[in-house]
């Protein structure tokens, strides 16, 4: 059974650019959540999608957005990148809700220069 | 609102010694509790979880955690650690019902010393 796949693994972008990250959940999982991980802040919740609808949202500016497709694959987009957006972005899938626990991908390491 | 406090940012321990990683949570409603482990350059892996029932939960690799509602704690323990247990451990909480976001603690780095 394939795990959660995140692409790309590493990314270097310049301030002001935009970036799109992709996440393919485990087959059959309908919930996809995104987290930003930084050394000082730990894991910060971005948003969760379930059956193509955003079900929960964290406290991030509108530059951070996401979507989910009918096959449960999800993308997140960050526009007008800032240096502080440098982080490991983790995607986590779950069958239907958090009670099942998350399965995480290996993450996308974004560096903004 | 819910929150998680992991009291120790780093815990060094000698191989084969016991270890306890502390976690306290705050929530106004019933909760689900989780421990995740992260090895270098990898995502997080679910170690164990408490949903309901027995307050003592165990993982397949010898870790256990006990839910203490009165002390709002969910400490992680292992009676004898191995070098391979060196990793970062995250405690997490979500409101029960399954549709709420999961809030993570800041993490505790466990360093096992040979």
Coordinates of N, CA and C in Angstrom, one line a residue:
Chain A
X1 N 0.8 -1.2 0.0 CA 0.0 0.0 0.0 C 0.9 1.2 0.0
X2 N 0.7 2.1 -1.0 CA 1.6 3.3 -1.1 C 1.3 4.2 0.0
X3 N 2.3 5.0 0.5 CA 2.1 5.9 1.5 C 1.7 7.3 1.0
X4 N 1.8 8.3 1.8 CA 1.5 9.6 1.4 C 2.7 10.2 0.6
X5 N 2.4 10.7 -0.6 CA 3.5 11.2 -1.5 C 3.4 12.7 -1.6
X6 N 4.5 13.3 -1.3 CA 4.6 14.8 -1.4 C 5.7 15.1 -2.5
X7 N 5.3 16.0 -3.4 CA 6.3 16.5 -4.4 C 6.2 18.0 -4.5
X8 N 7.4 18.6 -4.8 CA 8.7 18.0 -4.8 C 9.2 17.8 -3.4
X9 N 10.4 17.2 -3.2 CA 10.9 17.0 -1.9 C 11.7 18.3 -1.4
X10 N 12.3 19.0 -2.4 CA 13.0 20.2 -2.1 C 12.7 21.2 -3.1
X11 N 12.7 22.5 -2.6 CA 12.4 23.6 -3.5 C 13.1 24.9 -3.0
X12 N 13.7 25.6 -4.0 CA 14.3 26.9 -3.6 C 13.6 27.9 -4.5
X13 N 13.1 28.9 -3.8 CA 12.3 30.0 -4.5 C 12.9 31.4 -4.1
X14 N 12.6 32.4 -4.9 CA 13.0 33.7 -4.5 C 11.8 34.5 -3.9
X15 N 12.1 35.4 -3.0 CA 11.1 36.2 -2.5 C 10.2 36.8 -3.5
X16 N 8.9 36.8 -3.3 CA 8.0 37.4 -4.2 C 7.4 36.4 -5.2
X17 N 8.0 35.3 -5.4 CA 7.5 34.2 -6.3 C 6.4 33.5 -5.6
X18 N 5.7 32.6 -6.3 CA 4.7 31.8 -5.8 C 5.1 30.3 -5.9
X19 N 4.5 29.4 -5.2 CA 4.9 28.0 -5.2 C 3.7 27.1 -5.0
X20 N 3.7 26.0 -5.6 CA 2.6 25.0 -5.5 C 3.2 23.7 -5.0
X21 N 2.7 23.2 -4.0 CA 3.1 21.9 -3.4 C 2.0 20.8 -3.6
X22 N 2.4 19.6 -3.8 CA 1.4 18.6 -4.1 C 1.5 17.4 -3.1
X23 N 0.3 16.9 -2.8 CA 0.2 15.8 -1.9 C -0.8 14.7 -2.4
X24 N -0.3 13.5 -2.5 CA -1.2 12.4 -2.8 C -1.4 11.5 -1.6
X25 N -2.6 11.4 -1.1 CA -2.9 10.7 0.2 C -2.9 9.2 -0.1
X26 N -3.0 8.5 1.0 CA -3.1 7.0 0.9 C -4.5 6.7 0.2
X27 N -4.5 5.7 -0.6 CA -5.7 5.4 -1.3 C -6.8 5.1 -0.4
X28 N -8.0 5.8 -0.6 CA -9.1 5.6 0.3 C -9.2 6.6 1.4
X29 N -8.1 7.4 1.6 CA -8.2 8.4 2.6 C -8.8 9.7 2.0
X30 N -9.8 10.2 2.7 CA -10.5 11.4 2.1 C -10.1 12.7 2.8
X31 N -9.4 12.6 3.9 CA -9.0 13.8 4.6 C -7.6 14.1 4.4
X32 N -7.2 15.3 4.0 CA -5.8 15.8 3.8 C -5.6 17.0 4.6
X33 N -4.6 17.0 5.5 CA -4.3 18.2 6.3 C -2.9 18.7 5.9
X34 N -2.6 19.9 6.1 CA -1.3 20.5 5.8 C -0.8 21.2 7.0
X35 N 0.5 21.0 7.3 CA 1.2 21.7 8.4 C 2.5 22.3 7.9
X36 N 2.8 23.4 8.6 CA 4.1 24.0 8.4 C 5.0 23.7 9.6
X37 N 6.2 23.2 9.4 CA 7.1 22.9 10.5 C 8.3 23.7 10.4
X38 N 8.6 24.5 11.5 CA 9.8 25.3 11.6 C 10.4 25.0 13.0
X39 N 11.7 25.2 13.1 CA 12.4 24.9 14.4 C 11.8 25.6 15.6
X40 N 11.5 26.9 15.4 CA 11.0 27.7 16.5 C 9.5 27.5 16.8
X41 N 8.7 27.2 15.8 CA 7.3 27.2 16.0 C 6.7 25.8 16.1
X42 N 7.5 24.7 15.8 CA 6.9 23.4 15.7 C 6.0 23.2 14.5
X43 N 5.0 22.4 14.7 CA 4.0 22.2 13.6 C 2.8 23.1 13.8
X44 N 2.6 23.9 12.8 CA 1.5 24.8 12.7 C 0.5 24.4 11.7
X45 N -0.8 24.3 12.1 CA -1.9 23.8 11.2 C -2.2 24.8 10.2
X46 N -2.2 24.4 8.9 CA -2.6 25.3 7.8 C -4.1 25.2 7.5
X47 N -4.4 24.0 7.0 CA -5.8 23.7 6.7 C -6.0 22.2 6.5
X48 N -7.3 21.8 6.5 CA -7.7 20.5 6.2 C -8.8 20.4 5.1
X49 N -8.7 19.5 4.2 CA -9.7 19.3 3.2 C -10.3 17.9 3.3
X50 N -11.6 17.8 3.1 CA -12.3 16.6 3.2 C -13.3 16.6 2.0
X51 N -13.2 15.6 1.2 CA -14.1 15.5 0.0 C -14.2 16.8 -0.7
X52 N -13.1 17.4 -1.0 CA -12.9 18.6 -1.9 C -13.3 19.9 -1.2
X53 N -13.7 19.8 0.1 CA -14.2 21.0 0.9 C -13.2 21.3 2.0
X54 N -12.9 22.6 2.2 CA -12.0 23.0 3.3 C -12.9 22.8 4.6
X55 N -12.4 22.0 5.5 CA -13.2 21.7 6.7 C -12.7 22.5 7.9
X56 N -11.4 22.7 7.9 CA -10.8 23.5 9.0 C -9.7 24.3 8.5
X57 N -9.4 25.4 9.2 CA -8.4 26.4 8.7 C -7.6 26.9 9.9
X58 N -6.3 27.1 9.7 CA -5.5 27.6 10.7 C -5.4 29.1 10.6
X59 N -4.4 29.7 11.4 CA -4.3 31.2 11.4 C -3.1 31.6 10.5
X60 N -3.2 31.4 9.3 CA -2.2 31.8 8.3 C -2.8 32.9 7.4
X61 N -2.0 33.8 6.8 CA -2.5 34.8 6.0 C -3.1 34.2 4.7
X62 N -3.8 35.0 4.0 CA -4.5 34.6 2.8 C -3.6 34.2 1.6
X63 N -2.3 34.5 1.8 CA -1.3 34.0 0.8 C -1.2 32.5 0.7
X64 N -1.6 31.9 1.8 CA -1.6 30.4 1.8 C -3.0 29.9 1.4
X65 N -3.1 29.1 0.5 CA -4.3 28.5 0.0 C -4.1 27.1 -0.4
X66 N -5.2 26.4 -0.5 CA -5.2 25.0 -0.9 C -6.4 24.6 -1.6
X67 N -6.3 23.3 -2.1 CA -7.5 22.7 -2.7 C -7.4 21.2 -2.7
X68 N -8.5 20.6 -2.9 CA -8.5 19.1 -3.0 C -9.3 18.7 -4.2
X69 N -8.8 17.7 -4.9 CA -9.4 17.2 -6.1 C -10.3 16.0 -5.9
X70 N -11.0 15.6 -6.8 CA -12.0 14.6 -6.6 C -11.3 13.2 -6.3
X71 N -10.1 13.1 -6.7 CA -9.3 11.8 -6.3 C -8.6 12.0 -5.0
X72 N -8.9 13.0 -4.2 CA -8.4 13.3 -2.9 C -7.0 13.9 -2.9
X73 N -6.3 13.9 -4.0 CA -5.1 14.6 -4.1 C -5.2 16.1 -3.8
X74 N -4.2 16.6 -3.1 CA -4.4 18.0 -2.6 C -3.2 18.8 -3.1
X75 N -3.4 20.1 -3.2 CA -2.3 21.1 -3.5 C -2.4 22.2 -2.5
X76 N -1.2 22.8 -2.2 CA -1.3 24.0 -1.5 C -0.4 25.0 -2.2
X77 N -0.8 26.3 -2.2 CA -0.2 27.3 -2.9 C 0.2 28.4 -1.9
X78 N 1.4 28.9 -2.1 CA 1.8 30.1 -1.4 C 2.2 31.2 -2.4
X79 N 1.5 32.3 -2.3 CA 1.9 33.4 -3.2 C 2.7 34.4 -2.5
X80 N 3.4 35.2 -3.3 CA 4.2 36.3 -2.8 C 5.1 35.9 -1.6
X81 N 6.0 34.9 -1.9 CA 6.8 34.3 -0.9 C 7.6 35.3 -0.1
X82 N 7.7 35.0 1.2 CA 8.5 35.8 2.1 C 9.6 34.9 2.7
X83 N 10.7 35.5 3.2 CA 11.8 34.7 3.8 C 11.3 33.8 4.9
X84 N 10.3 34.3 5.7 CA 9.8 33.5 6.8 C 8.9 32.3 6.4
X85 N 8.7 32.2 5.1 CA 7.9 31.0 4.6 C 8.8 29.8 4.5
X86 N 10.1 30.0 4.7 CA 11.0 28.8 4.6 C 10.7 27.8 5.7
X87 N 10.4 26.6 5.3 CA 9.9 25.6 6.3 C 9.8 24.3 5.6
X88 N 9.5 23.3 6.5 CA 9.2 22.0 6.0 C 7.6 21.9 6.0
X89 N 7.1 21.7 4.8 CA 5.6 21.6 4.7 C 5.2 20.1 4.6
X90 N 4.4 19.8 5.6 CA 4.0 18.4 5.8 C 2.5 18.2 5.4
X91 N 2.2 17.1 4.7 CA 0.9 16.7 4.4 C 0.6 15.5 5.2
X92 N -0.7 15.4 5.7 CA -1.1 14.2 6.4 C -2.4 13.8 5.9
X93 N -2.6 12.5 5.7 CA -3.9 12.0 5.3 C -4.5 11.1 6.4
X94 N -5.8 11.1 6.4 CA -6.6 10.3 7.3 C -7.8 9.7 6.7
X95 N -8.3 8.6 7.2 CA -9.4 8.0 6.6 C -10.6 8.9 6.4
X96 N -11.1 9.4 7.5 CA -12.2 10.4 7.5 C -12.0 11.5 8.5
X97 N -11.3 11.2 9.6 CA -11.1 12.2 10.6 C -10.0 11.9 11.5
X98 N -9.7 12.8 12.4 CA -8.5 12.8 13.2 C -8.5 11.6 14.2
X99 N -9.6 11.0 14.5 CA -9.6 9.8 15.4 C -8.8 8.7 14.9
X100 N -8.6 8.6 13.6 CA -7.8 7.5 13.0 C -6.3 7.7 13.1
X101 N -6.0 9.0 13.4 CA -4.6 9.3 13.4 C -4.2 9.7 12.0
X102 N -3.1 10.4 11.9 CA -2.6 10.8 10.6 C -1.5 9.9 10.1
X103 N -1.4 9.8 8.7 CA -0.2 9.3 8.1 C 0.4 10.4 7.3
X104 N 1.6 10.7 7.7 CA 2.3 11.9 7.1 C 3.2 11.5 5.9
X105 N 3.3 12.4 5.0 CA 4.3 12.3 4.0 C 5.7 12.8 4.5
X106 N 6.7 12.7 3.6 CA 8.0 13.1 4.0 C 8.3 14.6 4.0
X107 N 7.3 15.3 3.4 CA 7.4 16.7 3.4 C 8.1 17.3 2.2
X108 N 7.8 18.6 2.0 CA 8.5 19.4 1.0 C 9.3 20.5 1.8
X109 N 10.6 20.5 1.6 CA 11.5 21.5 2.2 C 11.5 22.7 1.3
X110 N 10.9 23.8 1.7 CA 10.9 25.0 0.9 C 11.9 26.0 1.5
X111 N 12.8 26.5 0.7 CA 13.7 27.5 1.1 C 13.5 28.8 0.2
X112 N 13.2 29.9 0.9 CA 13.0 31.2 0.2 C 14.2 32.0 0.4
X113 N 14.8 32.5 -0.8 CA 16.0 33.3 -0.7 C 15.8 34.7 -1.3
Chain B
X1 N -10.6 26.3 22.6 CA -9.3 26.2 22.1 C -8.5 25.1 22.8
X2 N -7.6 24.4 22.2 CA -6.8 23.4 22.8 C -5.3 23.7 22.7
X3 N -4.6 23.2 23.6 CA -3.1 23.4 23.5 C -2.4 22.2 24.1
X4 N -1.1 22.1 23.7 CA -0.3 21.0 24.2 C 1.0 21.6 24.7
X5 N 1.5 21.1 25.8 CA 2.8 21.6 26.4 C 3.7 20.4 26.6
X6 N 4.8 20.4 25.9 CA 5.8 19.4 26.1 C 6.9 20.0 26.9
X7 N 7.1 19.5 28.1 CA 7.8 20.3 29.1 C 9.3 20.2 28.9
X8 N 9.8 19.3 28.1 CA 11.3 19.2 27.9 C 11.6 19.3 26.4
X9 N 12.4 20.2 26.0 CA 12.8 20.3 24.6 C 13.8 19.2 24.2
X10 N 14.7 18.8 25.2 CA 15.6 17.8 24.9 C 15.7 16.8 26.1
X11 N 15.9 15.6 25.8 CA 16.0 14.6 26.9 C 17.2 13.6 26.5
X12 N 18.3 13.8 27.2 CA 19.4 12.8 26.9 C 19.3 11.7 27.9
X13 N 19.5 10.4 27.4 CA 19.4 9.3 28.3 C 20.3 8.2 27.8
X14 N 20.9 7.4 28.8 CA 21.8 6.4 28.4 C 21.0 5.2 27.8
X15 N 21.7 4.5 26.9 CA 21.0 3.3 26.4 C 20.7 2.3 27.5
X16 N 19.6 1.6 27.3 CA 19.0 0.7 28.2 C 18.4 1.3 29.5
X17 N 18.5 2.6 29.6 CA 17.9 3.3 30.8 C 16.4 3.5 30.4
X18 N 15.6 3.8 31.5 CA 14.2 4.1 31.2 C 14.1 5.6 30.9
X19 N 13.0 6.0 30.2 CA 12.8 7.4 29.8 C 11.3 7.7 30.0
X20 N 11.0 9.0 30.3 CA 9.7 9.5 30.3 C 9.7 10.9 29.6
X21 N 8.8 11.0 28.6 CA 8.7 12.3 27.9 C 7.3 12.8 28.3
X22 N 7.3 14.1 28.8 CA 6.1 14.6 29.5 C 5.3 15.4 28.5
X23 N 4.0 15.3 28.7 CA 3.0 16.0 27.8 C 1.8 16.4 28.7
X24 N 1.5 17.7 28.6 CA 0.2 18.1 29.3 C -0.6 18.8 28.2
X25 N -1.9 18.7 28.3 CA -2.8 19.3 27.3 C -3.8 20.2 28.0
X26 N -4.4 21.0 27.2 CA -5.5 21.9 27.7 C -6.6 21.8 26.7
X27 N -7.8 21.5 27.2 CA -9.0 21.5 26.3 C -10.2 21.5 27.2
X28 N -11.3 22.1 26.7 CA -12.5 22.3 27.4 C -13.5 21.1 27.1
X29 N -13.1 20.3 26.1 CA -14.0 19.2 25.7 C -13.2 17.9 25.8
X30 N -13.9 16.8 25.5 CA -13.2 15.5 25.5 C -12.2 15.5 24.4
X31 N -11.2 14.7 24.6 CA -10.1 14.8 23.6 C -9.6 13.4 23.1
X32 N -9.0 13.4 22.0 CA -8.1 12.3 21.5 C -6.7 12.8 21.7
X33 N -5.8 11.8 22.1 CA -4.4 12.1 22.3 C -3.5 11.2 21.5
X34 N -2.4 11.8 21.0 CA -1.5 11.1 20.2 C -0.1 11.3 20.5
X35 N 0.8 10.4 20.2 CA 2.2 10.6 20.2 C 2.7 10.2 18.8
X36 N 3.5 11.1 18.2 CA 4.1 10.8 16.9 C 5.6 10.9 17.1
X37 N 6.4 10.2 16.2 CA 7.8 10.2 16.2 C 8.3 10.7 14.9
X38 N 9.4 11.5 14.9 CA 9.9 12.0 13.6 C 11.4 11.7 13.6
X39 N 11.9 10.9 12.6 CA 13.3 10.6 12.4 C 13.8 11.7 11.4
X40 N 15.1 11.9 11.5 CA 15.7 13.0 10.6 C 15.3 12.8 9.1
X41 N 14.9 14.0 8.6 CA 14.6 14.1 7.1 C 13.4 13.2 6.8
X42 N 12.5 13.0 7.7 CA 11.3 12.2 7.4 C 10.1 12.9 8.0
X43 N 8.9 12.5 7.6 CA 7.7 13.0 8.2 C 7.4 12.3 9.5
X44 N 6.3 12.6 10.1 CA 6.0 12.1 11.4 C 5.3 10.7 11.3
X45 N 5.5 9.8 12.2 CA 4.9 8.5 12.2 C 4.1 8.4 13.5
X46 N 2.9 7.9 13.4 CA 2.0 7.7 14.6 C 2.6 6.6 15.4
X47 N 2.8 6.9 16.7 CA 3.4 5.9 17.6 C 2.3 5.2 18.4
X48 N 1.4 6.0 19.0 CA 0.2 5.4 19.7 C -0.8 6.5 19.9
X49 N -2.0 6.1 20.2 CA -3.1 7.0 20.4 C -4.1 6.6 21.5
X50 N -4.7 7.5 22.1 CA -5.8 7.3 23.1 C -7.0 7.9 22.5
X51 N -8.1 7.1 22.3 CA -9.4 7.6 21.9 C -10.4 7.5 23.0
X52 N -10.4 6.3 23.6 CA -11.3 6.1 24.8 C -11.0 4.7 25.4
X53 N -11.6 4.3 26.4 CA -11.4 3.0 27.0 C -10.2 3.0 28.0
X54 N -9.4 2.0 27.9 CA -8.2 1.8 28.8 C -7.3 3.1 28.7
X55 N -7.0 3.6 29.8 CA -6.1 4.8 29.9 C -4.7 4.5 29.5
X56 N -4.3 3.2 29.5 CA -2.9 2.9 29.2 C -2.9 2.3 27.8
X57 N -2.1 3.0 26.9 CA -2.0 2.5 25.5 C -0.5 2.2 25.2
X58 N -0.4 1.2 24.3 CA 1.0 0.7 24.0 C 1.3 0.8 22.6
X59 N 2.6 0.9 22.2 CA 3.0 0.8 20.8 C 3.7 -0.5 20.6
X60 N 3.9 -0.9 19.3 CA 4.5 -2.2 19.0 C 6.0 -2.2 19.4
X61 N 6.6 -1.1 19.6 CA 8.1 -1.1 19.9 C 8.4 -0.7 21.3
X62 N 7.5 -1.0 22.2 CA 7.8 -0.9 23.6 C 7.5 0.4 24.3
X63 N 7.0 1.4 23.6 CA 6.5 2.6 24.3 C 5.1 2.4 24.8
X64 N 4.8 3.2 25.9 CA 3.5 3.2 26.4 C 3.2 4.6 26.9
X65 N 1.9 5.0 26.9 CA 1.5 6.3 27.4 C 0.2 6.1 28.2
X66 N 0.1 6.9 29.3 CA -1.1 6.8 30.1 C -1.9 8.1 30.1
X67 N -3.1 8.0 29.8 CA -4.0 9.2 29.9 C -4.4 9.4 31.3
X68 N -4.1 10.6 31.8 CA -4.6 11.0 33.2 C -5.4 12.2 33.0
X69 N -6.7 12.0 33.2 CA -7.7 13.1 32.9 C -7.6 14.2 34.0
X70 N -7.4 13.8 35.3 CA -7.3 14.7 36.4 C -6.1 15.6 36.3
X71 N -5.0 15.1 35.8 CA -3.8 15.9 35.6 C -3.6 16.4 34.2
X72 N -4.6 16.1 33.3 CA -4.5 16.5 31.9 C -3.1 16.2 31.3
X73 N -2.7 15.0 31.5 CA -1.4 14.6 31.0 C -1.5 13.3 30.2
X74 N -0.5 13.1 29.4 CA -0.4 11.9 28.5 C 1.1 11.7 28.3
X75 N 1.8 11.3 29.3 CA 3.2 11.1 29.3 C 3.6 9.8 28.6
X76 N 4.7 9.9 27.9 CA 5.2 8.7 27.1 C 6.4 8.1 27.9
X77 N 6.4 6.7 28.0 CA 7.4 6.1 28.7 C 7.9 4.9 28.0
X78 N 9.2 4.5 28.2 CA 9.8 3.3 27.8 C 10.7 2.8 28.8
X79 N 10.6 1.5 29.2 CA 11.4 1.0 30.3 C 12.9 0.9 30.0
X80 N 13.2 0.7 28.7 CA 14.6 0.5 28.3 C 14.8 1.0 26.9
X81 N 15.6 2.1 26.7 CA 15.7 2.7 25.3 C 16.8 2.1 24.6
X82 N 16.7 2.2 23.2 CA 17.8 1.7 22.3 C 18.3 2.9 21.5
X83 N 19.4 2.8 20.9 CA 20.0 3.8 20.1 C 19.0 4.2 19.0
X84 N 18.3 3.3 18.5 CA 17.4 3.5 17.4 C 16.2 4.4 17.8
X85 N 16.0 4.6 19.1 CA 14.9 5.4 19.6 C 15.2 6.9 19.5
X86 N 16.5 7.2 19.2 CA 16.9 8.6 19.0 C 16.0 9.3 17.9
X87 N 15.3 10.3 18.3 CA 14.3 10.9 17.3 C 13.7 12.1 18.1
X88 N 12.8 12.8 17.4 CA 12.0 13.8 18.0 C 10.6 13.3 18.2
X89 N 10.0 13.5 19.3 CA 8.7 13.0 19.7 C 7.7 14.1 19.9
X90 N 6.5 14.0 19.3 CA 5.5 15.0 19.4 C 4.3 14.5 20.0
X91 N 3.8 15.2 21.0 CA 2.5 14.9 21.6 C 1.4 15.8 20.8
X92 N 0.2 15.2 20.7 CA -0.8 16.0 19.9 C -2.2 15.7 20.5
X93 N -3.1 16.7 20.3 CA -4.4 16.6 20.9 C -5.4 17.0 19.8
X94 N -6.6 16.4 19.8 CA -7.7 16.9 19.0 C -9.0 16.7 19.8
X95 N -10.0 17.5 19.6 CA -11.2 17.3 20.2 C -11.8 16.0 19.7
X96 N -12.5 15.3 20.6 CA -13.1 14.0 20.1 C -14.3 14.3 19.2
X97 N -14.6 13.4 18.4 CA -15.6 13.6 17.4 C -15.0 13.5 16.0
X98 N -13.7 13.7 16.0 CA -13.0 13.3 14.8 C -12.8 14.3 13.7
X99 N -13.6 15.4 13.8 CA -13.5 16.4 12.7 C -12.8 17.7 13.0
X100 N -12.1 17.6 14.1 CA -11.4 18.8 14.5 C -9.9 18.8 14.2
X101 N -9.3 19.9 14.1 CA -7.8 19.9 13.8 C -7.0 19.3 14.9
X102 N -5.8 18.8 14.6 CA -4.9 18.3 15.5 C -3.9 19.3 15.9
X103 N -3.7 19.6 17.2 CA -2.7 20.5 17.7 C -1.5 19.8 18.2
X104 N -0.4 20.2 17.8 CA 0.9 19.5 18.2 C 1.6 20.3 19.2
X105 N 2.4 19.6 20.1 CA 3.3 20.2 20.9 C 4.6 20.6 20.2
X106 N 5.5 21.3 20.8 CA 6.7 21.8 20.2 C 7.7 20.7 19.9
X107 N 7.5 19.5 20.5 CA 8.4 18.4 20.3 C 9.5 18.2 21.4
X108 N 9.9 17.0 21.6 CA 11.0 16.7 22.5 C 12.0 15.8 21.8
X109 N 13.2 16.3 21.8 CA 14.3 15.5 21.1 C 14.9 14.5 22.1
X110 N 14.7 13.2 21.8 CA 15.3 12.2 22.7 C 16.6 11.8 22.1
X111 N 17.7 11.9 22.9 CA 19.0 11.5 22.5 C 19.5 10.4 23.3
X112 N 19.6 9.2 22.7 CA 20.1 8.0 23.4 C 21.6 8.0 23.3
X113 N 22.2 7.9 24.5 CA 23.7 7.9 24.5 C 24.2 6.5 24.7
X114 N 25.1 6.1 23.8 CA 25.6 4.7 24.0 C 26.4 4.5 25.3

